[in-house]
Short mmCIF file of C-alpha atoms in Angstrom, two decimals:
data_model
loop_
_atom_site.label_atom_id
_atom_site.label_comp_id
_atom_site.label_asym_id
_atom_site.label_seq_id
_atom_site.Cartn_x
_atom_site.Cartn_y
_atom_site.Cartn_z
CA MET A 1 -33.17 124.67 140.40
CA LEU A 2 -32.40 124.38 144.08
CA GLY A 3 -34.69 125.52 146.85
CA PHE A 4 -34.12 125.99 150.54
CA LYS A 5 -36.41 126.61 153.51
CA GLY A 6 -36.04 127.71 157.08
CA LYS A 7 -32.53 127.84 158.52
CA SER A 8 -30.99 126.66 155.24
CA ALA A 9 -32.62 129.54 153.41
CA ARG A 10 -31.14 132.06 155.85
CA ILE A 11 -27.67 130.59 155.34
CA VAL A 12 -28.01 130.83 151.58
CA ILE A 13 -29.25 134.43 151.83
CA SER A 14 -26.23 135.33 154.00
CA ALA A 15 -23.92 133.68 151.49
CA HIS A 16 -25.71 135.55 148.73
CA SER A 17 -25.14 138.88 150.48
CA LEU A 18 -21.47 138.11 151.04
CA LEU A 19 -21.10 137.08 147.42
CA ARG A 20 -22.70 140.30 146.16
CA TRP A 21 -20.27 142.35 148.29
CA THR A 22 -17.35 140.35 146.94
CA LEU A 23 -18.45 140.96 143.38
CA GLN A 24 -18.61 144.70 144.00
CA GLN A 25 -15.01 144.71 145.28
CA SER A 26 -13.51 142.79 142.37
CA GLN A 27 -13.16 143.83 138.73
CA ASN A 28 -11.74 140.54 137.44
CA VAL A 29 -14.44 138.11 138.53
CA VAL A 30 -16.67 136.32 135.99
CA GLN A 31 -20.39 136.04 136.71
CA HIS A 32 -22.05 132.87 135.41
CA PRO A 33 -25.90 132.76 135.54
CA HIS A 34 -25.80 128.97 135.15
CA ILE A 35 -27.18 128.18 138.59
CA ILE A 36 -30.12 130.06 140.06
CA CYS A 37 -30.96 129.34 143.71
CA MET A 38 -34.58 130.09 144.66
CA CYS A 39 -34.98 131.26 148.23
CA LYS A 40 -37.98 132.24 150.25
CA HIS A 41 -37.51 135.97 149.88
CA LYS A 42 -34.92 136.62 147.12
CA PRO A 43 -33.42 134.56 144.26
CA LEU A 44 -29.63 134.05 143.99
CA SER A 45 -28.47 134.40 140.38
CA TYR A 46 -24.69 134.84 140.70
CA ARG A 47 -21.88 132.45 139.98
CA THR A 48 -18.27 133.16 140.94
CA VAL A 49 -15.34 131.25 139.55
CA TYR A 50 -11.87 131.27 141.19
CA THR A 51 -8.68 129.48 140.32
CA SER A 52 -5.67 128.83 142.54
CA ALA A 53 -3.12 130.79 140.54
CA ILE A 54 -4.89 132.83 137.77
CA ARG A 55 -8.03 134.92 137.42
CA TYR A 56 -9.86 135.32 134.11
CA ASN A 57 -11.58 138.49 133.05
CA ALA A 58 -14.85 138.68 131.13
CA SER A 59 -13.12 138.39 127.73
CA GLY A 60 -11.51 135.09 128.73
CA ALA A 61 -7.95 136.51 128.81
CA ALA A 62 -5.66 135.40 131.61
CA THR A 63 -4.25 137.90 134.08
CA ALA A 64 -1.41 137.30 136.54
CA ASP A 65 -2.33 136.43 140.05
CA PRO A 66 -0.99 139.13 142.37
CA LYS A 67 0.00 136.39 144.81
CA LYS A 68 2.59 135.10 142.28
CA LYS A 69 5.12 137.90 142.62
CA ILE A 70 8.85 137.76 141.87
CA GLY A 71 9.69 138.05 145.53
CA ALA A 72 12.71 139.27 147.48
CA MET A 73 14.96 136.39 146.38
CA GLY A 74 14.18 137.03 142.72
CA TYR A 75 15.15 140.68 143.01
CA PHE A 76 18.24 139.70 145.00
CA LEU A 77 19.42 137.45 142.15
CA LEU A 78 18.99 140.39 139.78
CA ILE A 79 22.02 141.95 141.51
CA ILE A 80 24.34 139.54 139.65
CA PRO A 81 23.73 140.76 136.05
CA VAL A 82 23.46 144.38 137.18
CA ALA A 83 26.75 144.20 139.12
CA ALA A 84 28.50 142.49 136.19
CA LEU A 85 27.27 145.25 133.87
CA GLY A 86 28.66 147.89 136.22
CA LEU A 87 32.04 146.14 136.47
CA GLY A 88 32.26 145.86 132.69
CA THR A 89 31.60 149.59 132.31
CA TRP A 90 34.20 150.34 134.98
CA GLN A 91 36.79 148.27 133.07
CA VAL A 92 36.04 150.31 129.93
CA GLN A 93 37.03 153.44 131.85
CA ARG A 94 40.10 151.71 133.32
CA ARG A 95 41.28 150.64 129.87
CA LYS A 96 40.90 154.18 128.56
CA TRP A 97 42.96 155.48 131.50
CA LYS A 98 45.65 152.80 131.06
CA LEU A 99 46.07 153.50 127.33
CA GLY A 100 46.44 157.20 128.10
CA LEU A 101 49.09 156.45 130.74
CA ILE A 102 51.08 154.26 128.34
CA LYS A 103 50.96 156.99 125.71
CA GLN A 104 52.15 159.53 128.27
CA LEU A 105 55.12 157.36 129.29
CA GLU A 106 56.10 156.78 125.67
CA ASP A 107 56.01 160.51 125.02
CA ARG A 108 58.25 161.14 128.03
CA THR A 109 60.87 158.61 126.93
CA ASN A 110 60.90 160.09 123.42
CA ALA A 111 61.22 163.69 124.61
CA ALA A 112 64.48 165.64 124.33
CA PRO A 113 66.89 165.03 127.25
CA VAL A 114 67.21 167.62 130.01
CA ALA A 115 69.92 168.31 132.58
CA MET A 116 69.71 165.93 135.52
CA PRO A 117 68.54 167.64 138.73
CA VAL A 118 70.18 166.96 142.08
CA THR A 119 67.25 166.66 144.51
CA HIS A 120 65.20 163.47 144.81
CA GLN A 121 61.93 165.41 144.60
CA GLU A 122 62.83 166.79 141.19
CA LEU A 123 63.94 163.34 140.01
CA GLU A 124 60.58 161.79 140.95
CA GLU A 125 58.87 164.32 138.71
CA LEU A 126 61.16 163.27 135.83
CA GLU A 127 60.49 159.53 135.99
CA TYR A 128 60.80 157.95 132.52
CA MET A 129 62.26 161.15 131.11
CA LYS A 130 65.70 161.38 129.53
CA VAL A 131 68.48 163.31 131.27
CA LYS A 132 72.06 164.18 130.37
CA VAL A 133 74.98 163.43 132.70
CA ARG A 134 78.75 163.79 132.39
CA GLY A 135 81.26 161.86 134.49
CA THR A 136 83.32 158.69 135.00
CA PHE A 137 82.51 155.03 135.69
CA ASP A 138 83.79 152.93 138.58
CA HIS A 139 83.89 149.47 136.99
CA SER A 140 85.31 147.85 140.12
CA LYS A 141 81.87 147.97 141.77
CA GLU A 142 79.69 146.50 139.03
CA LEU A 143 76.41 144.86 140.07
CA TYR A 144 74.54 142.28 138.01
CA VAL A 145 70.73 142.08 137.99
CA GLY A 146 69.07 139.09 136.40
CA PRO A 147 68.17 137.01 134.70
CA ARG A 148 66.68 139.56 132.31
CA GLN A 149 65.39 139.19 128.80
CA GLN A 150 66.95 141.49 126.25
CA VAL A 151 64.87 144.43 125.07
CA ILE A 152 65.43 145.18 121.40
CA PRO A 153 65.82 148.97 121.14
CA GLY A 154 63.25 150.58 118.85
CA SER A 155 60.87 147.61 118.87
CA ALA A 156 57.15 148.09 119.59
CA GLY A 157 56.25 148.22 123.27
CA GLY A 158 59.86 148.55 124.37
CA GLY A 159 60.91 145.02 123.39
CA HIS A 160 59.01 141.88 124.23
CA GLY A 161 55.96 143.68 125.66
CA GLY A 162 56.51 142.48 129.21
CA SER A 163 56.11 138.78 128.47
CA MET A 164 58.75 136.34 129.72
CA ILE A 165 57.75 133.80 127.04
CA SER A 166 59.26 134.18 123.58
CA THR A 167 60.58 131.83 120.94
CA LYS A 168 63.52 134.20 120.36
CA ALA A 169 64.15 135.09 123.98
CA ARG A 170 67.72 135.90 124.98
CA PHE A 171 68.37 135.96 128.69
CA GLY A 172 71.25 137.62 130.42
CA TYR A 173 71.96 140.34 132.99
CA HIS A 174 71.82 144.09 133.42
CA VAL A 175 75.09 145.74 134.44
CA ILE A 176 74.72 148.41 137.13
CA THR A 177 77.81 150.61 137.54
CA PRO A 178 78.49 153.59 139.85
CA PHE A 179 78.92 156.81 137.87
CA HIS A 180 80.37 160.01 139.32
CA CYS A 181 78.58 163.05 137.86
CA ILE A 182 81.08 165.91 137.45
CA ASP A 183 78.51 168.70 137.11
CA GLN A 184 76.31 167.64 140.02
CA GLY A 185 79.16 166.44 142.24
CA VAL A 186 77.36 163.19 143.20
CA THR A 187 77.77 159.51 142.37
CA ILE A 188 74.72 157.75 140.99
CA LEU A 189 73.91 154.27 139.66
CA VAL A 190 73.79 153.70 135.91
CA ASN A 191 72.22 150.68 134.23
CA ARG A 192 74.63 150.38 131.31
CA GLY A 193 72.45 147.76 129.61
CA TRP A 194 72.10 144.06 128.86
CA ILE A 195 74.82 141.42 128.42
CA PRO A 196 74.52 137.67 127.73
CA ARG A 197 75.48 135.26 130.48
CA ASN A 198 78.75 134.29 128.81
CA LEU A 199 79.95 137.92 129.05
CA LEU A 200 79.17 138.32 132.74
CA ASN A 201 82.88 138.38 133.58
CA PRO A 202 84.27 141.88 132.82
CA ALA A 203 87.46 140.28 131.45
CA THR A 204 85.44 138.95 128.50
CA ARG A 205 84.34 142.45 127.44
CA THR A 206 87.34 144.67 128.11
CA GLY A 207 86.58 146.76 125.04
CA GLY A 208 83.38 147.99 126.63
CA GLN A 209 84.92 148.95 129.97
CA VAL A 210 85.44 152.58 128.99
CA GLY A 211 87.50 154.91 131.18
CA GLY A 212 87.87 158.65 131.44
CA GLU A 213 85.10 161.19 131.11
CA ASN A 214 81.90 160.13 129.39
CA GLU A 215 78.68 161.93 128.48
CA LEU A 216 75.54 159.82 128.74
CA VAL A 217 71.84 160.10 128.03
CA GLY A 218 69.69 157.99 130.31
CA VAL A 219 66.11 157.47 131.48
CA VAL A 220 65.28 158.24 135.11
CA LYS A 221 63.96 155.19 136.96
CA MET A 222 62.44 154.71 140.40
CA THR A 223 63.28 151.84 142.73
CA GLU A 224 61.71 148.44 142.00
CA LYS A 225 59.52 146.52 144.41
CA ARG A 226 60.18 142.87 145.07
CA ALA A 227 57.56 140.80 143.28
CA PRO A 228 55.70 138.04 145.14
CA PHE A 229 57.65 134.76 145.34
CA MET A 230 60.76 136.43 143.91
CA ALA A 231 64.02 135.45 145.57
CA LYS A 232 65.70 138.00 147.83
CA ASN A 233 68.87 139.74 146.71
CA ASP A 234 72.07 138.01 147.79
CA VAL A 235 74.32 141.00 148.45
CA ALA A 236 77.29 138.90 149.62
CA ARG A 237 77.42 136.93 146.33
CA ASN A 238 76.52 139.93 144.16
CA GLN A 239 73.32 138.25 142.96
CA TRP A 240 70.56 140.77 142.38
CA PHE A 241 67.07 139.75 141.28
CA TYR A 242 65.57 143.23 141.39
CA CYS A 243 66.87 146.78 141.77
CA ASP A 244 66.68 147.89 145.38
CA PHE A 245 68.32 151.33 145.25
CA ASP A 246 68.88 151.55 149.00
CA GLU A 247 70.73 148.22 149.16
CA MET A 248 72.74 149.03 146.05
CA SER A 249 73.74 152.44 147.39
CA GLN A 250 75.00 150.84 150.61
CA VAL A 251 77.18 148.40 148.66
CA THR A 252 78.56 150.92 146.14
CA GLY A 253 78.54 154.14 148.18
CA ALA A 254 76.46 155.88 145.48
CA GLU A 255 73.24 157.83 145.90
CA PRO A 256 69.99 155.80 145.57
CA ILE A 257 69.46 157.24 142.09
CA LEU A 258 69.45 155.16 138.91
CA ILE A 259 69.19 155.92 135.21
CA ASP A 260 68.95 153.47 132.31
CA VAL A 261 71.43 154.27 129.54
CA ALA A 262 69.58 155.11 126.33
CA ALA A 263 70.23 153.13 123.16
CA GLU A 264 72.14 156.03 121.60
CA SER A 265 74.65 155.96 124.48
CA THR A 266 75.55 152.27 124.08
CA THR A 267 79.31 151.65 124.28
CA PRO A 268 80.70 149.51 121.42
CA GLY A 269 81.74 146.17 122.87
CA GLY A 270 79.88 146.87 126.09
CA PRO A 271 76.36 146.25 127.44
CA VAL A 272 73.43 146.97 125.10
CA GLY A 273 71.63 150.13 126.20
CA GLY A 274 67.99 151.05 125.76
CA GLN A 275 66.64 148.41 128.16
CA THR A 276 63.87 150.59 129.62
CA ARG A 277 60.47 148.95 129.43
CA VAL A 278 57.51 151.30 129.32
CA THR A 279 54.85 148.70 128.57
CA LEU A 280 52.36 148.47 131.43
CA ARG A 281 50.14 145.52 132.12
CA ASN A 282 46.93 146.10 130.17
CA GLU A 283 44.41 143.23 130.37
CA HIS A 284 41.31 145.39 130.68
CA LEU A 285 39.89 144.26 127.32
CA GLN A 286 39.73 140.67 128.63
CA TYR A 287 37.98 141.89 131.76
CA ILE A 288 35.48 143.88 129.66
CA ILE A 289 34.54 140.81 127.61
CA THR A 290 34.30 138.66 130.75
CA TRP A 291 32.06 141.00 132.75
CA TYR A 292 29.78 141.97 129.88
CA GLY A 293 29.44 138.31 128.86
CA LEU A 294 28.56 137.34 132.43
CA SER A 295 26.01 140.16 132.60
CA ILE A 296 24.27 139.02 129.38
CA ALA A 297 24.24 135.34 130.37
CA THR A 298 22.94 135.85 133.90
CA GLY A 299 20.46 138.47 132.70
CA LEU A 300 18.92 135.99 130.24
CA LEU A 301 18.78 133.30 132.91
CA TRP A 302 17.03 135.69 135.29
CA TYR A 303 14.51 136.74 132.63
CA THR A 304 13.60 133.23 131.51
CA GLY A 305 13.87 131.51 134.88
CA ILE A 306 12.31 134.11 137.19
CA PHE A 307 10.67 137.08 135.50
CA LYS A 308 8.94 135.25 132.63
CA LYS A 309 7.92 132.31 134.81
CA LYS A 310 6.44 134.50 137.55
CA SER A 311 4.83 137.14 135.33
CA GLY A 312 3.58 135.00 132.42
CA ALA A 313 0.10 133.42 132.28
CA SER A 314 -0.36 129.68 132.29
CA THR A 315 -2.99 127.49 130.69
CA ARG A 316 -6.54 128.21 131.90
CA PRO A 317 -7.61 125.48 134.34
CA PRO A 318 -11.02 123.83 134.14
CA VAL A 319 -13.95 125.76 135.63
CA ARG A 320 -15.38 124.40 138.86
CA HIS A 321 -19.14 124.84 139.19
CA ILE A 322 -20.46 125.76 142.59
#
């Protein structure tokens, strides 16, 4: 029992009044009647216990201190798993779109051939579709594009699936020859197909250098873009690394229009037709696994390292008696 007189008693009474007001404002404060202070006018029979990080309710259960919040930085770090989840979902949609596009291109190449239009606008609408043409070749202006890996006609994905790595890879060149279309009255470029390097000289494949009028079925192609780090075409030496229709038309005098000869129009003893590749790059499944995996990993780290640590209760500290 503690007693106070005079000025000390007034100080204790003021502290008592402040303490009573504090108790009325708080719901999570424990009252301990262990210490009773006897004053001149009124006894003080309240005991308030505080801890630095956690408050304890009357049942002894711990409650989180509102001062220990996650904070702006914690919520900022939450952006990482959420963004990764969004990117993974976006890749799911991209993969669905890409598979539909591949299917559409395959359907176009397998459709029945149509008569080749004359205007460039109509040709753009027929990309990867088969057309029929009738005319004559000008073998004196052959162009050679390569090296190119042979596409096996009728194989899945149009050959090797776009990969330049294969244990059975055969590299050679595509033969591009001007072809005068009798019905349309124009000269176009025709990719007659693939030849091995040892048959690059026309004299080694005279049986395939057909003359006279020919009827062909080919696939409409658009001009190719030069890939990064790819060598530039050497027009003077007739070395072509990619098909630039404008450059080829200037050299041959043909229109900047090209069709790939279909497999059924292959000339015996000549280049192997059916070299059109319709396989598009499709790596979206890898991206889906990567982004979703990153979202799960960073989400678990955020939960255990930030959310659980900030929101969870810790061990109850010892009570300090006042």
